[in-house]
mmCIF file of C-alpha atoms and ligand atoms in Angstrom:
data_model
loop_
_atom_site.group_PDB
_atom_site.id
_atom_site.type_symbol
_atom_site.label_atom_id
_atom_site.label_comp_id
_atom_site.label_asym_id
_atom_site.label_seq_id
_atom_site.Cartn_x
_atom_site.Cartn_y
_atom_site.Cartn_z
ATOM 1 C CA UNK H 163 -28.209 29.047 -87.903
ATOM 2 C CA UNK H 164 -28.016 25.312 -88.310
ATOM 3 C CA UNK H 165 -31.262 25.199 -90.267
ATOM 4 C CA UNK H 166 -30.197 28.024 -92.584
ATOM 5 C CA UNK H 167 -26.921 26.318 -93.308
ATOM 6 C CA UNK H 168 -28.657 23.023 -94.056
ATOM 7 C CA UNK H 169 -31.025 24.761 -96.463
ATOM 8 C CA UNK H 170 -28.124 26.376 -98.268
ATOM 9 C CA UNK H 171 -26.452 22.999 -98.601
ATOM 10 C CA UNK H 172 -29.624 21.583 -100.147
ATOM 11 C CA UNK H 173 -29.729 24.448 -102.624
ATOM 12 C CA UNK H 174 -26.180 23.640 -103.611
ATOM 13 C CA UNK H 175 -26.950 20.048 -104.630
ATOM 14 C CA UNK H 176 -27.305 19.331 -108.344
ATOM 15 C CA UNK H 177 -30.635 17.531 -107.937
ATOM 16 C CA UNK H 178 -33.700 19.718 -107.638
ATOM 17 C CA UNK H 179 -34.930 19.598 -104.065
ATOM 18 C CA UNK H 180 -37.490 21.460 -102.074
ATOM 19 C CA UNK H 181 -38.360 21.616 -98.429
ATOM 20 C CA UNK H 182 -40.539 23.351 -95.898
ATOM 21 C CA UNK H 183 -40.636 24.009 -92.197
ATOM 22 C CA UNK H 184 -43.727 23.328 -90.089
ATOM 23 C CA UNK H 185 -43.107 24.219 -86.472
ATOM 24 C CA UNK H 186 -40.261 21.971 -85.311
ATOM 25 C CA UNK H 187 -40.582 19.735 -88.353
ATOM 26 C CA UNK H 188 -38.362 20.080 -91.393
ATOM 27 C CA UNK H 189 -39.902 18.290 -94.370
ATOM 28 C CA UNK H 190 -37.370 17.704 -97.114
ATOM 29 C CA UNK H 191 -38.085 16.852 -100.744
ATOM 30 C CA UNK H 192 -41.339 14.918 -100.840
ATOM 31 C CA UNK H 193 -40.960 13.026 -104.129
ATOM 32 C CA UNK H 194 -42.489 10.343 -106.313
ATOM 33 C CA UNK H 195 -40.412 8.494 -108.928
ATOM 34 C CA UNK H 196 -42.405 8.894 -112.158
ATOM 35 C CA UNK H 197 -44.756 5.911 -112.429
ATOM 36 C CA UNK H 198 -45.323 4.085 -115.714
ATOM 37 C CA UNK H 199 -48.280 5.460 -117.696
ATOM 38 C CA UNK H 200 -50.247 2.285 -116.924
ATOM 39 C CA UNK H 201 -49.344 2.142 -113.222
ATOM 40 C CA UNK H 202 -52.150 1.759 -110.709
ATOM 41 C CA UNK H 203 -49.962 2.719 -107.773
ATOM 42 C CA UNK H 204 -46.898 4.752 -106.936
ATOM 43 C CA UNK H 205 -44.566 5.180 -103.996
ATOM 44 C CA UNK H 206 -43.734 8.479 -102.320
ATOM 45 C CA UNK H 207 -40.616 9.368 -100.361
ATOM 46 C CA UNK H 208 -39.676 12.180 -97.995
ATOM 47 C CA UNK H 209 -37.194 13.043 -95.255
ATOM 48 C CA UNK H 210 -38.556 14.550 -92.051
ATOM 49 C CA UNK H 211 -36.555 15.856 -89.100
ATOM 50 C CA UNK H 212 -37.955 16.716 -85.694
ATOM 51 C CA UNK H 213 -36.030 19.614 -84.187
ATOM 52 C CA UNK H 214 -38.388 19.878 -81.196
ATOM 53 C CA UNK H 215 -38.365 18.436 -77.684
ATOM 54 C CA UNK H 216 -41.362 16.105 -78.034
ATOM 55 C CA UNK H 217 -41.976 13.019 -80.153
ATOM 56 C CA UNK H 218 -43.975 13.477 -83.323
ATOM 57 C CA UNK H 219 -45.740 10.912 -85.461
ATOM 58 C CA UNK H 220 -46.692 10.918 -89.120
ATOM 59 C CA UNK H 221 -50.081 9.194 -89.133
ATOM 60 C CA UNK H 222 -51.391 9.723 -92.637
ATOM 61 C CA UNK H 223 -51.229 11.338 -96.045
ATOM 62 C CA UNK H 224 -54.099 12.688 -98.083
ATOM 63 C CA UNK H 225 -54.036 13.672 -101.766
ATOM 64 C CA UNK H 226 -56.416 13.933 -104.726
ATOM 65 C CA UNK H 227 -53.698 12.067 -106.701
ATOM 66 C CA UNK H 228 -54.830 8.653 -105.364
ATOM 67 C CA UNK H 229 -58.022 6.919 -104.315
ATOM 68 C CA UNK H 230 -56.294 5.750 -101.152
ATOM 69 C CA UNK H 231 -52.994 6.518 -99.495
ATOM 70 C CA UNK H 232 -51.296 4.492 -96.779
ATOM 71 C CA UNK H 233 -47.942 4.286 -95.052
ATOM 72 C CA UNK H 234 -45.977 1.132 -95.823
ATOM 73 C CA UNK H 235 -42.924 -0.563 -94.454
ATOM 74 C CA UNK H 236 -40.868 -2.948 -96.560
ATOM 75 C CA UNK H 237 -39.851 -6.240 -95.015
ATOM 76 C CA UNK H 238 -37.650 -8.729 -96.816
ATOM 77 C CA UNK H 239 -38.820 -12.319 -96.415
ATOM 78 C CA UNK H 240 -36.758 -14.985 -98.164
ATOM 79 C CA UNK H 241 -35.268 -12.274 -100.359
ATOM 80 C CA UNK H 242 -38.678 -11.029 -101.480
ATOM 81 C CA UNK H 243 -39.773 -7.506 -100.580
ATOM 82 C CA UNK H 244 -43.199 -7.438 -98.974
ATOM 83 C CA UNK H 245 -45.180 -4.374 -98.023
ATOM 84 C CA UNK H 246 -46.927 -3.988 -94.697
ATOM 85 C CA UNK H 247 -49.249 -1.145 -93.714
ATOM 86 C CA UNK H 248 -48.073 1.104 -90.876
ATOM 87 C CA UNK H 249 -50.379 2.916 -88.452
ATOM 88 C CA UNK H 250 -47.805 5.672 -88.098
ATOM 89 C CA UNK H 251 -44.144 6.607 -88.189
ATOM 90 C CA UNK H 252 -42.632 8.049 -85.015
ATOM 91 C CA UNK H 253 -40.057 10.823 -85.249
ATOM 92 C CA UNK H 254 -38.262 11.128 -81.917
ATOM 93 C CA UNK H 255 -36.899 14.520 -80.785
ATOM 94 C CA UNK H 256 -33.720 15.259 -82.704
ATOM 95 C CA UNK H 257 -34.331 12.346 -85.045
ATOM 96 C CA UNK H 258 -34.596 12.202 -88.825
ATOM 97 C CA UNK H 259 -36.683 9.632 -90.674
ATOM 98 C CA UNK H 260 -36.059 8.754 -94.295
ATOM 99 C CA UNK H 261 -38.849 7.306 -96.394
ATOM 100 C CA UNK H 262 -36.867 5.787 -99.235
ATOM 101 C CA UNK H 263 -36.867 2.996 -101.836
ATOM 102 C CA UNK H 264 -36.609 -0.399 -100.136
ATOM 103 C CA UNK H 265 -37.782 1.063 -96.828
ATOM 104 C CA UNK H 266 -40.746 2.876 -95.399
ATOM 105 C CA UNK H 267 -42.744 4.817 -97.976
ATOM 106 C CA UNK H 268 -46.052 6.456 -98.772
ATOM 107 C CA UNK H 269 -48.174 4.193 -100.965
ATOM 108 C CA UNK H 270 -50.502 5.877 -103.427
ATOM 109 C CA UNK H 271 -53.097 3.392 -104.703
ATOM 110 C CA UNK H 272 -55.686 3.975 -107.391
ATOM 111 C CA UNK H 273 -53.941 6.833 -109.189
ATOM 112 C CA UNK H 274 -56.403 9.448 -110.409
ATOM 113 C CA UNK H 275 -54.137 11.170 -112.938
ATOM 114 C CA UNK H 276 -50.899 10.626 -114.822
ATOM 115 C CA UNK H 277 -47.711 11.987 -113.276
ATOM 116 C CA UNK H 278 -44.691 12.952 -115.326
ATOM 117 C CA UNK H 279 -41.276 14.161 -114.242
ATOM 118 C CA UNK H 280 -41.419 17.743 -113.009
ATOM 119 C CA UNK H 281 -45.060 17.619 -111.897
ATOM 120 C CA UNK H 282 -45.839 18.844 -108.386
ATOM 121 C CA UNK H 283 -48.493 16.717 -106.664
ATOM 122 C CA UNK H 284 -50.354 18.501 -103.853
ATOM 123 C CA UNK H 285 -50.773 16.477 -100.679
ATOM 124 C CA UNK H 286 -51.407 16.868 -96.983
ATOM 125 C CA UNK H 287 -49.183 15.200 -94.398
ATOM 126 C CA UNK H 288 -51.068 14.465 -91.172
ATOM 127 C CA UNK H 289 -49.098 14.561 -87.915
ATOM 128 C CA UNK H 290 -50.361 13.573 -84.495
ATOM 129 C CA UNK H 291 -49.269 16.842 -82.870
ATOM 130 C CA UNK H 292 -48.545 19.314 -85.668
ATOM 131 C CA UNK H 293 -51.762 18.411 -87.463
ATOM 132 C CA UNK H 294 -52.100 18.868 -91.203
ATOM 133 C CA UNK H 295 -49.218 20.217 -93.255
ATOM 134 C CA UNK H 296 -49.643 20.979 -96.960
ATOM 135 C CA UNK H 297 -46.749 19.826 -99.139
ATOM 136 C CA UNK H 298 -46.071 19.039 -102.770
ATOM 137 C CA UNK H 299 -44.561 15.761 -103.925
ATOM 138 C CA UNK H 300 -42.164 16.436 -106.790
ATOM 139 C CA UNK H 301 -42.288 13.838 -109.568
ATOM 140 C CA UNK H 302 -38.697 12.749 -110.053
ATOM 141 C CA UNK H 303 -37.168 10.617 -112.820
ATOM 142 C CA UNK H 304 -38.409 7.025 -112.810
ATOM 143 C CA UNK H 305 -36.238 4.877 -110.556
ATOM 144 C CA UNK H 306 -36.325 1.904 -112.904
ATOM 145 C CA UNK H 307 -38.417 -0.237 -110.597
ATOM 146 C CA UNK H 308 -42.070 -0.796 -111.383
ATOM 147 C CA UNK H 309 -43.296 -0.352 -107.839
ATOM 148 C CA UNK H 310 -46.778 -1.538 -108.788
ATOM 149 C CA UNK H 311 -45.456 -5.068 -109.336
ATOM 150 C CA UNK H 312 -44.395 -5.149 -105.682
ATOM 151 C CA UNK H 313 -47.994 -4.693 -104.709
ATOM 152 C CA UNK H 314 -49.776 -7.394 -106.675
ATOM 153 C CA UNK H 315 -50.866 -8.852 -103.335
ATOM 154 C CA UNK H 316 -52.789 -5.743 -102.298
HETATM 155 CU CU1 CU W 202 -45.885 -0.007 -100.847
#
């Protein structure tokens, strides 16, 4: 009941959203703000809830959209955002994690194709217990930030 209600609420929001269930995981609106045409990299965001009784961990993402894909955290040092690779992101039972601008995110590096608003980018989320889950990252309007400039140190 709770899940159905939540899904209905999502459908009622003005922004296009999509989600899917995978076992006890609820994966909500994987998305990529449209990168500039010249961008070498892009960031991906998603919300994941764990409705089960055991901890889960997101340990990787795979997609033909990028030469390499890693999980990043964002740490502010002296007011400057710096990216650090993450081995995995734990989702405790009953917990929700939000990958979002300024926080943890999926980093797509070496983009293999352009991505414009409305595109659906196929990808596989890799979980320690649930295994591989196929999703699509929706290309959303550009968020105004050129994420690639944050990654000049990579
Ligand atoms: Cu990053």
